[in-house]
Coordinates of C-alpha atoms and ligand atoms in Angstrom, one line a residue:
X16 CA -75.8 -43.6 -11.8
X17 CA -74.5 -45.5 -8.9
X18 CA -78.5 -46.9 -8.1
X19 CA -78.3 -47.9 -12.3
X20 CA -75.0 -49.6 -11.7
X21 CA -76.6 -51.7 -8.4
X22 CA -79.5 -52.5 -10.3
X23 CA -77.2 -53.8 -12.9
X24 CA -74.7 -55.6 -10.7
X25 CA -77.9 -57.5 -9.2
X26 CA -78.9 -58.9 -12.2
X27 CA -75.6 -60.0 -13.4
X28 CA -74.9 -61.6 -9.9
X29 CA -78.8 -63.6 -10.5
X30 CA -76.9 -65.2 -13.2
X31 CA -73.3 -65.6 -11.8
X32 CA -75.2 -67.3 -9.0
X33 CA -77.2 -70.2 -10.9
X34 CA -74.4 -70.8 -13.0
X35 CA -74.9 -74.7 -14.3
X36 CA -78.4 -74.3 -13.6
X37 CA -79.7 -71.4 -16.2
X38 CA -77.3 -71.2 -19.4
X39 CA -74.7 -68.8 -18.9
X40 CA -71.7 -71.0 -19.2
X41 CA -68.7 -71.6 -21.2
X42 CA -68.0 -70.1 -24.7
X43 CA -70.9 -67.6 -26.6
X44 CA -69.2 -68.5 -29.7
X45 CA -67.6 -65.2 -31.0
X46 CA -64.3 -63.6 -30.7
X47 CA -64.1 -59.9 -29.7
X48 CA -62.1 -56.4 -30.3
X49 CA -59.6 -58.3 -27.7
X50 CA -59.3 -61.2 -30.0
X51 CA -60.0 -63.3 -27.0
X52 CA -63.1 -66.0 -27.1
X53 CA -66.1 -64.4 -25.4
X54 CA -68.1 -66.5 -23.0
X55 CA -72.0 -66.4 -22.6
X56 CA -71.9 -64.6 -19.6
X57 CA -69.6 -61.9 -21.0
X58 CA -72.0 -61.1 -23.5
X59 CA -75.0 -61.4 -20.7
X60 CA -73.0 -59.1 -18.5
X61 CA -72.6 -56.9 -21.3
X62 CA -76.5 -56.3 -22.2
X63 CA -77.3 -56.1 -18.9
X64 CA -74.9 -53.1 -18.4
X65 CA -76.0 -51.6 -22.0
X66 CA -79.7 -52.2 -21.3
X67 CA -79.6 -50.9 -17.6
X68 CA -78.3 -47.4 -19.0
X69 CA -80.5 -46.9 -22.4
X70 CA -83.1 -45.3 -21.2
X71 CA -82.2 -43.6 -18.4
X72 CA -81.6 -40.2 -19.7
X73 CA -78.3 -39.9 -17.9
X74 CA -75.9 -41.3 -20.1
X75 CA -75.1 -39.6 -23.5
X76 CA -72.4 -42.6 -24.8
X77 CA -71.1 -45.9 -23.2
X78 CA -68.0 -48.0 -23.9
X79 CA -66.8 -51.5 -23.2
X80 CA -64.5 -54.2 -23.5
X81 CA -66.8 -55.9 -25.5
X82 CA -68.1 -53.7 -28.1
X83 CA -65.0 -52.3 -30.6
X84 CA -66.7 -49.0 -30.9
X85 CA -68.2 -46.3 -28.6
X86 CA -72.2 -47.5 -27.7
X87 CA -74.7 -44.9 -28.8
X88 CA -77.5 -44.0 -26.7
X89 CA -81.1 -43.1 -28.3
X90 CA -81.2 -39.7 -29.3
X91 CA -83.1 -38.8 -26.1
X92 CA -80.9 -38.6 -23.9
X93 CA -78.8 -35.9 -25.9
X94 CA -78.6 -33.7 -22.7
X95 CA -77.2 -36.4 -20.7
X96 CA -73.9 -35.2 -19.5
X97 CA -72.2 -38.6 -18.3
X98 CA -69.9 -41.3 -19.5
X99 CA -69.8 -44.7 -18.2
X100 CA -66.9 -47.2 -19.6
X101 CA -67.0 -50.6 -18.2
X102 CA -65.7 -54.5 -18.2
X103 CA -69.1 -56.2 -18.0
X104 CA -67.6 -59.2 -16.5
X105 CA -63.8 -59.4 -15.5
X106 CA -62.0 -62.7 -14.8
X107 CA -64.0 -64.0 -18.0
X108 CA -61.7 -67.7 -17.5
X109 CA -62.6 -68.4 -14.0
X110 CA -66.7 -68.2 -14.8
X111 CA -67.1 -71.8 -15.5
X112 CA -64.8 -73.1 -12.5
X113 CA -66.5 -70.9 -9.7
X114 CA -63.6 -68.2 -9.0
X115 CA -64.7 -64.8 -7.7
X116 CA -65.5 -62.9 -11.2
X117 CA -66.1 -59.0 -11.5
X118 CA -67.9 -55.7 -13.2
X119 CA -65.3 -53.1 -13.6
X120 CA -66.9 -49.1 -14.1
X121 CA -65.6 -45.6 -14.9
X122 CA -67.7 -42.6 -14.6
X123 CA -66.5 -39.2 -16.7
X124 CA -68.9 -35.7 -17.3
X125 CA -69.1 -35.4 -21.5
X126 CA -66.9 -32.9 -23.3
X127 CA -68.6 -32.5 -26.1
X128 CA -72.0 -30.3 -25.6
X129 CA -74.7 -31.8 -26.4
X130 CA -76.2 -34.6 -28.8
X131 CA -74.6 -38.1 -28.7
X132 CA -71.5 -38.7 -27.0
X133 CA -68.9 -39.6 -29.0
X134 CA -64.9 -41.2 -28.6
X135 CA -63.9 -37.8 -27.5
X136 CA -66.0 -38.0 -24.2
X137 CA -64.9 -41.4 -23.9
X138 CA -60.8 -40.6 -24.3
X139 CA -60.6 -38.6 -21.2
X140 CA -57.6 -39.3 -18.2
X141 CA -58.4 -40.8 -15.2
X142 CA -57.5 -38.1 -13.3
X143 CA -61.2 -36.7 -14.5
X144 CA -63.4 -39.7 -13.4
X145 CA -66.4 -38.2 -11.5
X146 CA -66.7 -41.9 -10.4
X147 CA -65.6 -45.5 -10.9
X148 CA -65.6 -48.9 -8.7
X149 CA -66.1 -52.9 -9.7
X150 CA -68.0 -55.3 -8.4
X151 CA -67.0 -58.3 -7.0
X152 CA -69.2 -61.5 -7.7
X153 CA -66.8 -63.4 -4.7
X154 CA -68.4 -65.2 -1.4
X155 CA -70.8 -62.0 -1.1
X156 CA -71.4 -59.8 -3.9
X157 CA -69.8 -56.3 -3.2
X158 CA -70.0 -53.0 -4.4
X159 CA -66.8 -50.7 -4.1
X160 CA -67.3 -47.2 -5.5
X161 CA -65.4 -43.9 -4.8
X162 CA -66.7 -40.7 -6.1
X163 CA -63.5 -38.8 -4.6
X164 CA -64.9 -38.4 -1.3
X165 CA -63.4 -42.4 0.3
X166 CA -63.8 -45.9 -0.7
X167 CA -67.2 -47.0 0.5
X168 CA -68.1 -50.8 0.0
X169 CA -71.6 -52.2 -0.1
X170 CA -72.7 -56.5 0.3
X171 CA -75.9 -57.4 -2.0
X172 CA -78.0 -58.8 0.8
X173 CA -79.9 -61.3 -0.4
X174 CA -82.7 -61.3 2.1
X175 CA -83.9 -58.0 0.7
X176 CA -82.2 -57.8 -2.6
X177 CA -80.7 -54.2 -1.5
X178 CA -76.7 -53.4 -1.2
X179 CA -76.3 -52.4 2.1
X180 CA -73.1 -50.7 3.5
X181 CA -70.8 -52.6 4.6
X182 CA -67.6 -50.3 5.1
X183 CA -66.5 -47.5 4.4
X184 CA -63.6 -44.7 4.2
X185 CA -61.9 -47.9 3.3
X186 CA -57.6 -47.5 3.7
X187 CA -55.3 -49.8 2.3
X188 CA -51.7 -50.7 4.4
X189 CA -49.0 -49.1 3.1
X190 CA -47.0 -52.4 3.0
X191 CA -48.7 -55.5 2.2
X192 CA -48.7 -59.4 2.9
X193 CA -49.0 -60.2 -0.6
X194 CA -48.1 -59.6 -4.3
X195 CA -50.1 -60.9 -7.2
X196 CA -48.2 -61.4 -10.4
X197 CA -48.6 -64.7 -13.2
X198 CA -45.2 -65.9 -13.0
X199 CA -45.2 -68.1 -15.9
X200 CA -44.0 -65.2 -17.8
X201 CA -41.0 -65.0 -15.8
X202 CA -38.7 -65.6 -18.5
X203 CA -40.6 -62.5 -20.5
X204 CA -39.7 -59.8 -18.1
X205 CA -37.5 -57.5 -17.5
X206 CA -34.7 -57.7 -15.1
X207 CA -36.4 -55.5 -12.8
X208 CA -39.3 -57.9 -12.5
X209 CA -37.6 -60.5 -11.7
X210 CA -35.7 -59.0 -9.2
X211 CA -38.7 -57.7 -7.5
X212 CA -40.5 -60.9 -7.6
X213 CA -36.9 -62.5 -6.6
X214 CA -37.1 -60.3 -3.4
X215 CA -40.9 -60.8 -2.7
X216 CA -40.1 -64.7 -2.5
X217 CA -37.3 -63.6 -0.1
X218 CA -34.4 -64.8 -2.4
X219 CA -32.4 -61.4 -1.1
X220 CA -34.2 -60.5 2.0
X221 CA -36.3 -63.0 3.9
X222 CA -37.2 -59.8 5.6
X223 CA -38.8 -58.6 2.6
X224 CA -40.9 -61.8 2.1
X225 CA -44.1 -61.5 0.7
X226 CA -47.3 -64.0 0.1
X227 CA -47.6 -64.8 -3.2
X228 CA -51.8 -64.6 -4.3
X229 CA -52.7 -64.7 -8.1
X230 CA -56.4 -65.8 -8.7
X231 CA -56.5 -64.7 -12.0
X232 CA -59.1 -62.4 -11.9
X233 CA -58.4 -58.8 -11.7
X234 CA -60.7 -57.9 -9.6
X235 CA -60.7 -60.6 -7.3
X236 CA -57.0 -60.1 -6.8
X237 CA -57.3 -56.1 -6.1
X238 CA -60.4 -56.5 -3.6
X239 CA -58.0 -58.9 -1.7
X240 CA -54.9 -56.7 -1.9
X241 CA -57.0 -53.5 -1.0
X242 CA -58.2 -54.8 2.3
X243 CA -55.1 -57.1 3.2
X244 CA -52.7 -55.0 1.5
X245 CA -50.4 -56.0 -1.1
X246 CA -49.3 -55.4 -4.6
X247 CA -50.5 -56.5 -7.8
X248 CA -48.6 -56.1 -11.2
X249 CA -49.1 -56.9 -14.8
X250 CA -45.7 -55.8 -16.2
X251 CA -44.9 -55.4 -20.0
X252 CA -43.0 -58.5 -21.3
X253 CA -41.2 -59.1 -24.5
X254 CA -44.3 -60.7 -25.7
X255 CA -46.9 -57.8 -24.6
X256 CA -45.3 -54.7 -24.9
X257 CA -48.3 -52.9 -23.7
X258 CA -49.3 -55.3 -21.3
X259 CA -52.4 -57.0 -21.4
X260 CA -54.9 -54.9 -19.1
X261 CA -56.9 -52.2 -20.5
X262 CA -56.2 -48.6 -19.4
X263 CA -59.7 -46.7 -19.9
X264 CA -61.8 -49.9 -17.8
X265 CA -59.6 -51.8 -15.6
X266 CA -56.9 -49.7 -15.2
X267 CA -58.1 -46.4 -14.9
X268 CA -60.9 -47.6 -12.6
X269 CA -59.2 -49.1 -10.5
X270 CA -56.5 -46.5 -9.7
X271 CA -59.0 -43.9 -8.2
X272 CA -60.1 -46.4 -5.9
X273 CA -56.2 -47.5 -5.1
X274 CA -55.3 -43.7 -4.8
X275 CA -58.4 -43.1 -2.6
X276 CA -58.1 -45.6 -0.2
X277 CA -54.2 -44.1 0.3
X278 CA -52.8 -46.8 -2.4
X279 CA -50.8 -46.3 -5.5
X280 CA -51.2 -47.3 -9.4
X281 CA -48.8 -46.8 -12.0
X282 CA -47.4 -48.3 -15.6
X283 CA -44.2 -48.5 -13.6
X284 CA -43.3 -44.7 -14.3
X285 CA -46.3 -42.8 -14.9
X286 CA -49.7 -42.8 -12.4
X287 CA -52.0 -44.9 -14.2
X288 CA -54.5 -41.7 -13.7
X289 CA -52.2 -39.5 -15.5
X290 CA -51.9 -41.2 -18.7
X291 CA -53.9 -39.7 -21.2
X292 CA -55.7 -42.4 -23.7
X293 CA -55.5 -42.4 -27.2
X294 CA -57.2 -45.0 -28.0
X295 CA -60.3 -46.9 -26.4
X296 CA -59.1 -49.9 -25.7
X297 CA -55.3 -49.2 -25.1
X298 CA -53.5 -51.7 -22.8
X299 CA -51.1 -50.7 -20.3
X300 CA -48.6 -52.7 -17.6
X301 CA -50.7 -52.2 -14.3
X302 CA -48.8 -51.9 -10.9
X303 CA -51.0 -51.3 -8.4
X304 CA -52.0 -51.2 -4.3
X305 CA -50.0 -50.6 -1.2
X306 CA -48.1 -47.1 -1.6
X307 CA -44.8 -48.0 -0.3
X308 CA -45.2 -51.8 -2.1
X309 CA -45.7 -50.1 -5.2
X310 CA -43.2 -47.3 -4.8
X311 CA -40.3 -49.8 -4.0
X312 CA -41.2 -52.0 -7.4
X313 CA -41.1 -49.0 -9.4
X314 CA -37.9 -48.1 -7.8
X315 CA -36.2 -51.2 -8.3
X316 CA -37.3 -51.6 -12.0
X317 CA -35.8 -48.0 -12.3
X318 CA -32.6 -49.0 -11.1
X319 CA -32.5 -52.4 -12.3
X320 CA -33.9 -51.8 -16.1
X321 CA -31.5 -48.3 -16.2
X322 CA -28.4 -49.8 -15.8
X323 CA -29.4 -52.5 -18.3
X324 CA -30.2 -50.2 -20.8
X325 CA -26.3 -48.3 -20.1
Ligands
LIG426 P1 -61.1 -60.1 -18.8 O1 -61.7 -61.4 -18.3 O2 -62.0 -58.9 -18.6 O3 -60.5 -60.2 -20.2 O4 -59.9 -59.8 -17.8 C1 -59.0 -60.8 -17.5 C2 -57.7 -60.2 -17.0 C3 -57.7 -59.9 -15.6 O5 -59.0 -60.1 -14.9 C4 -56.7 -60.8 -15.0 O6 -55.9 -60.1 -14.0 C5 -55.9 -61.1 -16.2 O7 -56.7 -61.1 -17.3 C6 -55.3 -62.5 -16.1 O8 -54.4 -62.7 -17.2 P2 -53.4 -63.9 -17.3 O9 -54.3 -65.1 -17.4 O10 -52.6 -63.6 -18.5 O11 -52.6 -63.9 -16.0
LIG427 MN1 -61.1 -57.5 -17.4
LIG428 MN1 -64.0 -58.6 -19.4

């Protein structure tokens, strides 16, 4: 699985890195399941994933952020016991101005018995990934997988076309430099919110000062946060009661790497691995990265948002 997704990631980073010179920029012309506009290299991201896992025998259904309904597989590989749910291409607005973009995956075993997968296999907690990881189409192109056993990151290298390793047994500081939120929405969010960002910009506490990094891409902004340290959050707001990131590939994902590398990642209450899906492209608020970072946000929402609510 892991050799299918490298395969994969190399041929999506080919494209992310002649951008402007073959055409894989700016809008493909359709709108998808997320009512948002998909760009060309979306879609390119998306075959490539699709394609790369046909025919391999070892996938018996796929889903993704771009296709509304769980992807058959050809009838052949009807023994095939694993899932693979993914975001072909993260970060979809910062392809055409050159910000680090990503591949989001989830691995899960079928729970069905045999023939082609089907939603079921595909609606299963986080808590049961086999595997998941993203890659990271930055300065180098990295692969970051866990399979339970450590974070383990891999750089493409382009003299030889091979991911090497690069690090591994990767841990993230308990308390980070930086926290990564869009404040634009300020005026959407809760109380809590703003008086955790309000104490991350050191209005309280100077003590409790904190970098502010938001790049814009999921990814991007996790990668960062998982090797510096820091705390990334996409709350709920009046406008997005759910949020706007997407439990089963970004979310989901993400969190086993977070929680394997000694992190954290919750909706605010609930671990984002403990949240059982009901549908396949649920959103859920995302706060996630340095364990005490993330602990003390969902603390202060808890106290902040209770005593509104009294
Ligand atoms: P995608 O491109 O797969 O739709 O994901 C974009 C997501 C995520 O990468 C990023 O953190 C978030 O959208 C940014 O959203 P805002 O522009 O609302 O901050
Ligand atoms: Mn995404
Ligand atoms: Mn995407």
């Amino acid at each position: 699985m892991l050799y299918d997704i490298a395969f994969a990631a190399k041929v999506i980073s080919g494209y992310v890195r002649r951008a402007g010179l073959v055409d894989v920029l700016g809008a493909y012309g359709k709108v998808n399941v997320q009512g948002e506009e998909q760009q060309k290299l979306d879609v390119i991201a998306n075959e490539t994933m699709k394609q790369a896992f046909y025919h391999t025998g070892r996938v018996c259904v796929m889903a993704s952020e771009e296709d509304e309904d769980p992807v058959p597989v050809p009838v052949s590989n009807k023994q095939a016991k694993y899932v693979l749910i993914f975001d072909p291409l993260d970060g979809s607005s910062n392809i055409d101005v050159n910000v680090s973009i990503g591949t989001v995956f989830s691995v899960h075993t079928r729970v069905t018995e045999s023939g082609s997968g089907t939603l079921e296999d595909c609606l299963q907690p986080g808590r049961d990934q086999v595997a998941a990881g993203y890659v990271i189409y930055g300065s180098s192109t990295v692969l970051a997988y866990t399979a339970g056993h450590g974070v383990h990151l891999f750089t493409l290298d382009p003299t030889i076309g091979e991911f090497r390793l690069a690090d591994h047994d990767i841990k993230t500081p308990a308390v980070g430099k930086y926290y990564s939120i869009n404040e634009s929405y300020y005026q959407r969010w809760s109380n809590g919110y703003r008086r955790v960002v309000d104490t991350f910009k050191g209005v309280e506490d100077l003590e409790q000062r904190k970098n502010a990094r938001y790049i814009g891409s999921l990814v991007a902004d996790f990668h960062r946060n998982l090797l510096a340290g820091g705390v990334f959050m996409y709350p709920a707001d009046s406008k997005s009661p759910s949020g706007k990131l997407r439990l089963l590939y970004e979310a989901a994902p993400l969190g086993f790497i977070a929680e394997q590398a000694g992190g954290a990642a919750s909706d605010g209450r609930t671990a984002i691995m403990d949240i059982e899906p009901k549908e396949l492209h649920q959103r859920t608020p995302l706060l996630i990265g340095s364990k005490d970072d993330v602990a003390f946000v969902e603390r202060t929402i808890a106290e902040v948002d209770a005593a509104a609510t009294t």
